[in-house]
Coordinates of C-alpha atoms in Angstrom, one line a residue:
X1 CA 61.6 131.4 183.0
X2 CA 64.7 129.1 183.0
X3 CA 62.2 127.1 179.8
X4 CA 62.0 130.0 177.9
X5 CA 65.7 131.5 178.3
X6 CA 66.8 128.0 177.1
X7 CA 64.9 128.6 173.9
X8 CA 66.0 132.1 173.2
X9 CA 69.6 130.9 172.8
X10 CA 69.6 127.3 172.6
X11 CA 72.9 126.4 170.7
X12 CA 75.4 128.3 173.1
X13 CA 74.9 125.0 175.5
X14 CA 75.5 123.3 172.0
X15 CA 72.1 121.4 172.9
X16 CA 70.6 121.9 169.7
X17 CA 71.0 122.9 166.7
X18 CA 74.6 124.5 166.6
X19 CA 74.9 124.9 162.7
X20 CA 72.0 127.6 162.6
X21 CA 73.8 129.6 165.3
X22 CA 77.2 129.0 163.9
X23 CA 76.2 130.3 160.6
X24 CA 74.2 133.3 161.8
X25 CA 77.0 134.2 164.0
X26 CA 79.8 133.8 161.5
X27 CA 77.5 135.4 158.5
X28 CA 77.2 138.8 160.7
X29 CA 80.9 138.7 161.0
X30 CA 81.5 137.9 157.5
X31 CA 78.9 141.1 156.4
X32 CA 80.1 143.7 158.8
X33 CA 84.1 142.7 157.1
X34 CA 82.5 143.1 153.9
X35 CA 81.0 146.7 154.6
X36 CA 84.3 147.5 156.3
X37 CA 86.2 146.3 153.0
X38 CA 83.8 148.1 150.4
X39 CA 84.0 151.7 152.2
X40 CA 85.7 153.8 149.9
X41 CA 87.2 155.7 152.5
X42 CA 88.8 153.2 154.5
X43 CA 89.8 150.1 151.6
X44 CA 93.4 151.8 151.7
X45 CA 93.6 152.8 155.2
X46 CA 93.1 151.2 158.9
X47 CA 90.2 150.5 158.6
X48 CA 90.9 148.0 155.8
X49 CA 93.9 146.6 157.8
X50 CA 91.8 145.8 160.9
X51 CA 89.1 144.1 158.9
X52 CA 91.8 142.3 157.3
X53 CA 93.2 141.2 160.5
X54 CA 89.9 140.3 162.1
X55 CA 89.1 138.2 159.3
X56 CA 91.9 136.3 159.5
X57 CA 91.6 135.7 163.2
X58 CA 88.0 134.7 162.3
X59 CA 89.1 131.8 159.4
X60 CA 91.3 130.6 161.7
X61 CA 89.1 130.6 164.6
X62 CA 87.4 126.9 165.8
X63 CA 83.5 128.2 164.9
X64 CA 84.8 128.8 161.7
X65 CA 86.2 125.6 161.0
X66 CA 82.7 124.1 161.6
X67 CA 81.4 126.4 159.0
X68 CA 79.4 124.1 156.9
X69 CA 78.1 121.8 160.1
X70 CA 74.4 121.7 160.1
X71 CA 71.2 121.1 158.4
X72 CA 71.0 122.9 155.0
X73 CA 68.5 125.5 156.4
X74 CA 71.5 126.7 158.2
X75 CA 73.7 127.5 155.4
X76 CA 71.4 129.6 153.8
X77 CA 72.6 132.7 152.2
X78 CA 75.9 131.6 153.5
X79 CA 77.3 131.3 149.9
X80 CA 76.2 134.5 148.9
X81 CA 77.8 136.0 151.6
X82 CA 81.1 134.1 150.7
X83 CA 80.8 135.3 147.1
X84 CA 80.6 138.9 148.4
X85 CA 83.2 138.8 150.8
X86 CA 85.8 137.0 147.7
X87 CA 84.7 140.1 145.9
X88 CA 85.5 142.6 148.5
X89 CA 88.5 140.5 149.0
X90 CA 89.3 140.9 145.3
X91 CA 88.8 144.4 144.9
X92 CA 90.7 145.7 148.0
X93 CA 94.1 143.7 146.1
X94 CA 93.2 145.2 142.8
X95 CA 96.5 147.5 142.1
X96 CA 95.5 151.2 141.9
X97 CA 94.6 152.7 138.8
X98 CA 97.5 154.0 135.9
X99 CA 97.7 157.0 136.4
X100 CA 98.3 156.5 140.5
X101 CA 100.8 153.9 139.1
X102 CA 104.0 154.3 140.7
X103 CA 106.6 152.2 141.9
X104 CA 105.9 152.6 146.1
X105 CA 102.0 152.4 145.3
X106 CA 102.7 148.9 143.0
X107 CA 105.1 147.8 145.8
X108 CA 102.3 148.3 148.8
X109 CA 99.8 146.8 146.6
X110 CA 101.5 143.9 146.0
X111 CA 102.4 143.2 149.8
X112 CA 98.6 143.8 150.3
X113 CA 97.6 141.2 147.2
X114 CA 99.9 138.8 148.8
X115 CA 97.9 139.3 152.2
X116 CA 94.5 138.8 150.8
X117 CA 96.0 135.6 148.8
X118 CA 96.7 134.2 152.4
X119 CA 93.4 134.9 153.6
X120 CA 92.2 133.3 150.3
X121 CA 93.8 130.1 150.8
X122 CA 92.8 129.6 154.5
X123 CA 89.2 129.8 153.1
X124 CA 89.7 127.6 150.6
X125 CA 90.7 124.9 152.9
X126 CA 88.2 125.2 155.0
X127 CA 85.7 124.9 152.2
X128 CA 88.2 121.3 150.8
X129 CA 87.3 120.1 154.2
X130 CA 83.7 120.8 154.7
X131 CA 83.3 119.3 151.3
X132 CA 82.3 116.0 153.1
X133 CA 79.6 117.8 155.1
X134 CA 77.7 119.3 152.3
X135 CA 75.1 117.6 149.5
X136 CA 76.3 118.3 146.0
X137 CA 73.9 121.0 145.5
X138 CA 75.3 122.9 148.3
X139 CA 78.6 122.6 148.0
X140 CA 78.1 123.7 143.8
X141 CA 76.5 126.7 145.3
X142 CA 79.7 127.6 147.4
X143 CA 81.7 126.6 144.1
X144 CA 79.8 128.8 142.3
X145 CA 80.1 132.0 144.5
X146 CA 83.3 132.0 145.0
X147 CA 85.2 130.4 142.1
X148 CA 84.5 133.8 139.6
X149 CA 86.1 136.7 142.1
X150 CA 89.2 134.1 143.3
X151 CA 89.9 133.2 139.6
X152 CA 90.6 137.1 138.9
X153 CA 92.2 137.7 141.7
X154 CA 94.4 134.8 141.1
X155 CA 95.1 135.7 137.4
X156 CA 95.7 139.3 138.3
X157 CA 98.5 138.3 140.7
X158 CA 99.7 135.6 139.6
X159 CA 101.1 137.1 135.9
X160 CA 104.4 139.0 135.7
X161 CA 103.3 142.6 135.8
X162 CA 104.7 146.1 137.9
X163 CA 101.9 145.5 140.6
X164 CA 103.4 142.3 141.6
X165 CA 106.4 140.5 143.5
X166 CA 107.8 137.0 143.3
X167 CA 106.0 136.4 146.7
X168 CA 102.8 137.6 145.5
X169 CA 102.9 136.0 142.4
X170 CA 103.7 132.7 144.2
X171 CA 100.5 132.9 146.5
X172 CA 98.4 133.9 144.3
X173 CA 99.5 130.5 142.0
X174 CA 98.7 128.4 145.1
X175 CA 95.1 130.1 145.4
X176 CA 94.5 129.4 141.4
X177 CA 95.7 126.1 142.5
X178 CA 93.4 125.1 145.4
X179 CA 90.3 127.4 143.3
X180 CA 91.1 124.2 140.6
X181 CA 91.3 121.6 143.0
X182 CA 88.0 122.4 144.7
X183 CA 86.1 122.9 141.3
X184 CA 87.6 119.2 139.7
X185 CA 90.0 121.0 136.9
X186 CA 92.8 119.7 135.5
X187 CA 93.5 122.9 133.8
X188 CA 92.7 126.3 133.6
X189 CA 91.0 125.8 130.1
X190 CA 88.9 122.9 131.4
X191 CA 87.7 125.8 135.0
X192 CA 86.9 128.0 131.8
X193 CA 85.1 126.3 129.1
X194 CA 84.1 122.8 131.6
X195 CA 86.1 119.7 131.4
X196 CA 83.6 117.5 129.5
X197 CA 80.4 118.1 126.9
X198 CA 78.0 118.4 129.7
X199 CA 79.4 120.5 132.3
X200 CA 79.1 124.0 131.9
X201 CA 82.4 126.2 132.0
X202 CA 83.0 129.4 134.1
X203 CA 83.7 131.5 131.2
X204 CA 80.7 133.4 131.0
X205 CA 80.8 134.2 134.6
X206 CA 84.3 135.7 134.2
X207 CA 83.3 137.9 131.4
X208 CA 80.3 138.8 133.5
X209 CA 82.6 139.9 136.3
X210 CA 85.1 141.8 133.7
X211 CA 82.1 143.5 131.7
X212 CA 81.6 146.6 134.3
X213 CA 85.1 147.4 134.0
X214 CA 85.8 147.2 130.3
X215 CA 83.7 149.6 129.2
X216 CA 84.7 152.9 127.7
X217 CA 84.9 155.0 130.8
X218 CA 86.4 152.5 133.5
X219 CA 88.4 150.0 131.7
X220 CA 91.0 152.1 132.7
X221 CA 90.7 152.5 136.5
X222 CA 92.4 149.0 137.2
X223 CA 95.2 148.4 135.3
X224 CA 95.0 144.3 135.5
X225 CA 91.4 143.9 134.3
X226 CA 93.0 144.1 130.4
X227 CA 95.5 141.7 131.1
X228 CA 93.0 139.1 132.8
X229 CA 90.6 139.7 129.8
X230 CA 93.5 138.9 127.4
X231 CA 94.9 135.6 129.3
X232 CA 91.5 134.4 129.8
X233 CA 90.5 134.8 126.4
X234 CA 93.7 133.0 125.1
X235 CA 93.2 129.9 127.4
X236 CA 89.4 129.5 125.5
X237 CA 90.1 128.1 122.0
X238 CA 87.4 126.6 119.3
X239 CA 85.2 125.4 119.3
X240 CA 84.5 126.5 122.5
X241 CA 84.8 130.5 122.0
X242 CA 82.0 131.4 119.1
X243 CA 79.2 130.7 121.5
X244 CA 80.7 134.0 123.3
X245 CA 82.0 136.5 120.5
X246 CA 79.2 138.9 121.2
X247 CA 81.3 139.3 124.7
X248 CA 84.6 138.8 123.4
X249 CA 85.0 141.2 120.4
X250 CA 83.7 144.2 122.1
X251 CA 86.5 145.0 124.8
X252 CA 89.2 143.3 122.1
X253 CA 88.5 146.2 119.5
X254 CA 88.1 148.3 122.7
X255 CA 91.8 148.1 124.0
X256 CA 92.7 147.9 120.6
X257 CA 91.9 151.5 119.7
X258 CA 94.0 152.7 122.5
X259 CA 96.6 155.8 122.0
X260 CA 99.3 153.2 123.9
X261 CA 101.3 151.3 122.3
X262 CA 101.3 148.5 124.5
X263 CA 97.2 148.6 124.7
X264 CA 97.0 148.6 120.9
X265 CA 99.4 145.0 121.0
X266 CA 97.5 143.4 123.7
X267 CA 94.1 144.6 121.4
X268 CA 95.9 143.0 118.6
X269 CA 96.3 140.0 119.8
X270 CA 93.4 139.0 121.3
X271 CA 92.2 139.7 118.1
X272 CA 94.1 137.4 116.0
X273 CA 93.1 134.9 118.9
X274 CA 89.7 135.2 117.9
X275 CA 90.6 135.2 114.4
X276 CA 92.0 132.0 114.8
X277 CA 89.4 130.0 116.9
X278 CA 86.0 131.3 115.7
X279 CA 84.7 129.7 112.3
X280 CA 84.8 132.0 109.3
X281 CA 81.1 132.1 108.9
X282 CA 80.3 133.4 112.7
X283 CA 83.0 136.2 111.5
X284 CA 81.3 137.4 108.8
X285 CA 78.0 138.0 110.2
X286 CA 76.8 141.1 110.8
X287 CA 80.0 142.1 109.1
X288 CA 82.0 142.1 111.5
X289 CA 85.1 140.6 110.0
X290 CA 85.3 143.7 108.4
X291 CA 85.3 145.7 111.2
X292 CA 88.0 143.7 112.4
X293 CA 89.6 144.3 109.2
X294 CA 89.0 147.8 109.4
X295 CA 90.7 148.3 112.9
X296 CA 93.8 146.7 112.2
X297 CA 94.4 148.6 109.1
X298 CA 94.4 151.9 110.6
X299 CA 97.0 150.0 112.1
X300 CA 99.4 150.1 109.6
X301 CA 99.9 153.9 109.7
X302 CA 102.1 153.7 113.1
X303 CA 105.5 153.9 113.3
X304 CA 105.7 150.8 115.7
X305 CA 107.5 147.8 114.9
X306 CA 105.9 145.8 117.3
X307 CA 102.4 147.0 116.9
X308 CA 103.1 146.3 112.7
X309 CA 103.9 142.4 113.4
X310 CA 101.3 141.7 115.7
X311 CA 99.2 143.4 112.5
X312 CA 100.1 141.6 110.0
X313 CA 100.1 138.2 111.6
X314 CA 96.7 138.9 112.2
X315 CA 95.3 140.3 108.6
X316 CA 97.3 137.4 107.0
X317 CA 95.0 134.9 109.0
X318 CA 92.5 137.3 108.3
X319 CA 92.4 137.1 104.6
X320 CA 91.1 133.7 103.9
X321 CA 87.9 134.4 106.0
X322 CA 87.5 138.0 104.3
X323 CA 88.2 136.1 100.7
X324 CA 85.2 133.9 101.5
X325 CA 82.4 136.7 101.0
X326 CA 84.1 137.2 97.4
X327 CA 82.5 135.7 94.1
X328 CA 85.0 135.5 91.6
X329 CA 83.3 134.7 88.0
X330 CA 85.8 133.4 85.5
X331 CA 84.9 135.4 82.5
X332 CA 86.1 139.0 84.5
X333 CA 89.1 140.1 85.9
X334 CA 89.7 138.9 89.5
X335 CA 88.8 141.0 91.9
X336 CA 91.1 143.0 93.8
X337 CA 91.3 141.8 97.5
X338 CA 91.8 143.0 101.1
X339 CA 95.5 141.2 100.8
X340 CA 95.9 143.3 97.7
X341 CA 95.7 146.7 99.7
X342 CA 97.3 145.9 102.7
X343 CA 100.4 144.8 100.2
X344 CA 100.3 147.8 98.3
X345 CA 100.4 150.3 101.9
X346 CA 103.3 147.8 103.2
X347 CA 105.2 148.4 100.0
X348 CA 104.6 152.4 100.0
X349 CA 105.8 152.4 103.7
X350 CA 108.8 149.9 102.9
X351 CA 110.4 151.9 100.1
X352 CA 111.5 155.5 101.8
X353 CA 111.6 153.4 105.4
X354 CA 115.2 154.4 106.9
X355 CA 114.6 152.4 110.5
X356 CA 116.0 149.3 110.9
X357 CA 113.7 147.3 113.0
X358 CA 110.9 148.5 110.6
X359 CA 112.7 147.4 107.9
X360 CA 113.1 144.1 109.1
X361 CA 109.3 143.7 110.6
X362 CA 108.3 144.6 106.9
X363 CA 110.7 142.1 105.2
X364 CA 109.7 139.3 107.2
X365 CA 106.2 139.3 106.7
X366 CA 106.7 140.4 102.8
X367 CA 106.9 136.5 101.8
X368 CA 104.2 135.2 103.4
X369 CA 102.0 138.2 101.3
X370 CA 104.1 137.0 98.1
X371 CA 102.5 133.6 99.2
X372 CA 99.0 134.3 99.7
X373 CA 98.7 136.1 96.3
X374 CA 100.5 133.5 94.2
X375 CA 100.4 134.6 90.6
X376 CA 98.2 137.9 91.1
X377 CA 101.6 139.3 93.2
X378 CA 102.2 140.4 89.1
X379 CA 100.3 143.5 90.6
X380 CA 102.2 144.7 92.8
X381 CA 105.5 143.6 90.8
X382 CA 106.8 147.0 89.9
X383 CA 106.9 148.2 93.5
X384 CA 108.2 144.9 94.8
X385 CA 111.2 145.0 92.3
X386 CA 112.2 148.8 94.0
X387 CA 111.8 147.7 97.4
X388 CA 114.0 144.6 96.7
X389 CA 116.2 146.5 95.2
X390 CA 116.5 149.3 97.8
X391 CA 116.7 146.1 100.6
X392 CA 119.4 144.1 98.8
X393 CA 121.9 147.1 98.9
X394 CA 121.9 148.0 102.8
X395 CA 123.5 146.2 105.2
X396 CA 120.9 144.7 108.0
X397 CA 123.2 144.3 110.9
X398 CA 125.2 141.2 111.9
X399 CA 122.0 138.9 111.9
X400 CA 120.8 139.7 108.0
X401 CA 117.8 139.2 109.2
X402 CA 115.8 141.8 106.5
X403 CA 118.3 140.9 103.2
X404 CA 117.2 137.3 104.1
X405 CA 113.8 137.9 104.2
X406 CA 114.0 139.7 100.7
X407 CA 115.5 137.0 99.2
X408 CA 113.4 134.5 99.8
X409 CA 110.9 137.0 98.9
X410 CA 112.5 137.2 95.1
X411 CA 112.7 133.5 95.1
X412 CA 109.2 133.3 95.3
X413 CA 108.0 136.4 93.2
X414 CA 110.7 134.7 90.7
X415 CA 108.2 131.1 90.7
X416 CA 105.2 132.9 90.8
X417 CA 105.5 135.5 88.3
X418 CA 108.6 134.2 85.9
X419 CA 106.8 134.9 82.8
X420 CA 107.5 138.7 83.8
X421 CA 111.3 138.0 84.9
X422 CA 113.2 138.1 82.2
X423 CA 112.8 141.3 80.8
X424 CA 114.3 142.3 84.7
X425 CA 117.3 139.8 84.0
X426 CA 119.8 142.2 83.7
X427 CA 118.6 144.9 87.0
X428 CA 118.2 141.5 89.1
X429 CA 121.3 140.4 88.1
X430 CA 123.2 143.1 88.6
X431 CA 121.9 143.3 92.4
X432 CA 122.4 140.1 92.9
X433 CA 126.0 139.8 92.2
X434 CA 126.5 142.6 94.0
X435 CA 125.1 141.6 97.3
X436 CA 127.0 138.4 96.4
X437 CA 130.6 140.4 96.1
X438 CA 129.3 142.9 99.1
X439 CA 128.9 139.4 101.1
X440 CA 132.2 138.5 100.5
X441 CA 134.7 141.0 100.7
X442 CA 132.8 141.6 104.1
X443 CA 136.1 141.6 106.2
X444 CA 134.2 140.8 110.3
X445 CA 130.6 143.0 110.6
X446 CA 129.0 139.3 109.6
X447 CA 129.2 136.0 111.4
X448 CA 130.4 133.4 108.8
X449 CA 127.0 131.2 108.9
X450 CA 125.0 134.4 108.3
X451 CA 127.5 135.0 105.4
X452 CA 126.9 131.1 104.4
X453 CA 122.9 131.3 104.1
X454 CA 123.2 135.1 102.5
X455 CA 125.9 133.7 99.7
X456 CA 123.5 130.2 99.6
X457 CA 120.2 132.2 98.9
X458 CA 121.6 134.5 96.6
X459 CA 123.2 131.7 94.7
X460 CA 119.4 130.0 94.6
X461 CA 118.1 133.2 93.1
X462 CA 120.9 133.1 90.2
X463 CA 119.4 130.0 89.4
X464 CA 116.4 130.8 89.2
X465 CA 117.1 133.9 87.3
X466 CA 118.6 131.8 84.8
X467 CA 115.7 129.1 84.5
X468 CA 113.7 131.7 84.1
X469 CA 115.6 133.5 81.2
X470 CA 116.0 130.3 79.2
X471 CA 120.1 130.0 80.4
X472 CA 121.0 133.3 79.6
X473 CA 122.5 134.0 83.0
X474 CA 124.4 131.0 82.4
X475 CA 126.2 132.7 79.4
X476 CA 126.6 136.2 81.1
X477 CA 128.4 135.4 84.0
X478 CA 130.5 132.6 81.7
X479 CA 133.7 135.0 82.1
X480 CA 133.5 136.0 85.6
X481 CA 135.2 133.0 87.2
X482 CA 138.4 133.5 84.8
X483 CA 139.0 137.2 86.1
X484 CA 137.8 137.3 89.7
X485 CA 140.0 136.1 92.1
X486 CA 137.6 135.9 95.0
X487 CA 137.2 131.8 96.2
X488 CA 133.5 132.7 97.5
X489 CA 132.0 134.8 94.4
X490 CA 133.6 132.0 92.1
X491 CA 132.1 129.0 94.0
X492 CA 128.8 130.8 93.8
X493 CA 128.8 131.7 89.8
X494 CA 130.5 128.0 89.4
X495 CA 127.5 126.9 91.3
X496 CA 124.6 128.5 88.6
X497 CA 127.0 127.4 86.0
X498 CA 127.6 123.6 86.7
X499 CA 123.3 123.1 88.3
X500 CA 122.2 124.8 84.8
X501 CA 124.2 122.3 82.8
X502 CA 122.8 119.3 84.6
X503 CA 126.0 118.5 86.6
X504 CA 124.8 117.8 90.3
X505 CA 126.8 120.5 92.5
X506 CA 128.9 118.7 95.4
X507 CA 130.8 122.5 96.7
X508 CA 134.6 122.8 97.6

């Protein structure tokens, strides 16, 4: 009788084999916290606290510290049981969907996230020390369970956002730091994409985890899994990130389409990440640069200034890839191209546009268009004269910032396009001194070095003018300096005057 009883529990005398009962033990525990923490009903009430609290008695508890002692029979099914219990873990500090978004629901949240960070980090050190116990393949196996639910739970908390505090987002930075210390990472890039040719990244098994909840219907309910997406997708560059466009794209164009605001910039850019970092040729199979193309140019209908940036930074990184399915035969006209339309919407929305931060979002991407098109900007160079026109004659605030942009966008339409310039010599001119005189006379609404560059580029677009009207600028404003009495508009004119003669100009 004594015989058999001895075999029916033989580790509690710690006689043999210990490890098998230590894990058996400690796995029950672990499932019955996990139940407790996936229960819909309870993950937000007592329930969830007390399993909370008995699992941090039990990772600080001795048995648990001798986790991983044993023969490897005795661990199994013990990292799947770790990788469900980081994922119950992970999903009971997920803040609570948008439209339950307020600010004592984001502040209990973030008081629970910084709770389950806690219990996060005592289980990572427990698995840092056991590392000596386990073979390789074991201990990957832990890795491997684990790393994907911590990693998302660390990003989600670790980021600036309404469902966090400093404290939160300070523990969760220590758990993203421990999750890289146990995998070998220098970086977050190398955890994602693998820190040499050979070792395989854990990308993939954090789009895996995201998929379920950035589908049309729930990407939604938890208000972090966009931002994690986004982050993770910009740590990934090429040419690392083709391989996974068919996961990538998807929930981009997704949160893209949004009715937010904020969703539709967030979209954006992790668009013009992919833009940037997967080759032109993966882009335009199975056409989906134009799809791309397609999505941001419904864009450009919104009244949004920062939505309109983030636009057309992307489509202007988006041209040369769409330009490379066009076959341009040098006895026809050129083609008209996707650059070519998006310039000719900007321009209808830039004339009539009264808002001022519009105004300057428009005028600071209008050179880099002027640029792209070179010589074929002779298109669009009726429009372009009105809307430099219009621009030149308002005032932009104290920074300039949209009268800047429009000069230098003259100065290059002026280099491009000068065979066409100089039957405008005389409206160009015209504007052109007047912004100069308007510059000026302006008595204190302008900082003097704002002043400086405005008198400075308007000065290099007289001479311009004038190289590009064979002098004749030169000879029109010949009287100007006798009669005007203004030190700043005569330096200026002096300036076109002496430069077009040859005479190097030194300034007084």
């Amino acid at each position: 009788m004594e015989h058999d009883s001895s075999r029916e529990s033989p580790s509690r005398d710690g006689s043999s084999l210990p490890g098998e009962w230590l894990s058996s033990s400690l796995g029950q525990a672990f499932s019955q916290i996990v139940h407790r923490l996936n229960d819909q009903e309870s993950r937000r009430g007592r329930a969830r606290n007390r399993a909370l609290q008995h699992l941090d008695v039990l990772l600080e508890s001795r048995p648990c510290h001798r986790l991983f002692e044993g023969s490897g029979a005795s661990l199994l099914g013990m990292p799947e049981m770790l990788g469900k219990l980081a994922k119950a873990l992970e999903k009971c500090a997920a803040p609570p969907k948008e439209q339950e978004g307020r600010e004592d629901g984001y502040s209990e949240g973030a008081e629970q996230a910084a709770e389950v960070g806690s219990l996060f980090i005592k289980l990572l050190r427990i698995i840092v020390s056991a590392r000596g116990c386990l073979l390789f393949r074991e201990w990957e196996s832990v890795v491997q369970h684990l790393a994907g639910p911590i990693y998302i739970f660390a990003v989600t908390h670790s980021l600036q956002q309404p469902w966090t505090t400093p404290r939160s987002q300070f523990i969760a930075g220590k758990v993203l730091a421990l999750l890289l210390q146990i995998t070998g990472c220098d970086s977050v890039a190398g955890f994602l994409y693998g820190e040499s040719e050979d070792e395989k990244g854990k990308f993939t098994e954090i789009m895996e985890l995201l998929k379920p909840d950035l589908n049309k219907e729930s990407w939604k309910n938890n208000p972090a899994t966009k931002h994690v997406f986004s982050w993770t997708l910009q740590q990934v560059t090429q040419p690392w990130l083709n391989q996974h466009l068919e996961k990538i794209l998807p929930p981009s164009l997704l949160i893209s389409d949004d009715y937010q605001t904020e969703n539709k910039v967030l979209g954006v850019d992790c668009l013009h990440h992919i833009v940037l970092n997967v080759p032109a040729a993966d882009l335009l199979q199975y056409n989906r640069a134009q799809v791309v193309y397609d999505a941001l140019f419904n864009h450009l209908y919104t009244p949004e200034h920062h939505l309109i940036q983030a636009v057309l930074l992307c489509l202007l990184n988006l041209f040369p890839v769409l330009e490379k399915a066009l076959r341009w035969k040098g006895d026809t006209a050129r083609p008209t191209t996707h650059c070519d339309e998006v310039l000719q919407l900007v321009l209808t929305h830039m004339e009539p546009e009264h808002r001022i931060l519009l105004r300057r979002t428009y005028a600071r991407n209008l050179p880099a268009f002027v640029k792209r098109l070179g010589i074929l900007t002779v298109r669009h160079l009726k429009r372009l004269e009105r809307v430099i026109l219009g621009y030149l004659e308002v005032y932009d605030g104290p920074e300039e910032e949209a009268r800047l942009k429009i000069l230098e966008t003259l100065k290059l339409l002026m280099q491009y396009t000068w065979p066409r310039v100089s039957c405008r010599l005389v409206v160009l001119l015209k504007a052109l001194l007047k912004l100069i005189c308007d510059v000026a006379r302006d008595p204190n609404l302008t900082p003097e070095p704002v002043k400086s560059a405005l008198l400075e580029e308007a000065t290099d677009c007289l001479l311009l003018l004038d190289h590009c009207s064979q002098g004749r600028v030169k000879g029109l404003l010949a009287k100007i300096p006798q009669s005007c009495e203004d030190s700043k508009v005569v330096n200026c004119i002096r300036k076109v005057q002496q430069v077009s003669e040859g005479t190097p100009y030194s300034g007084t």
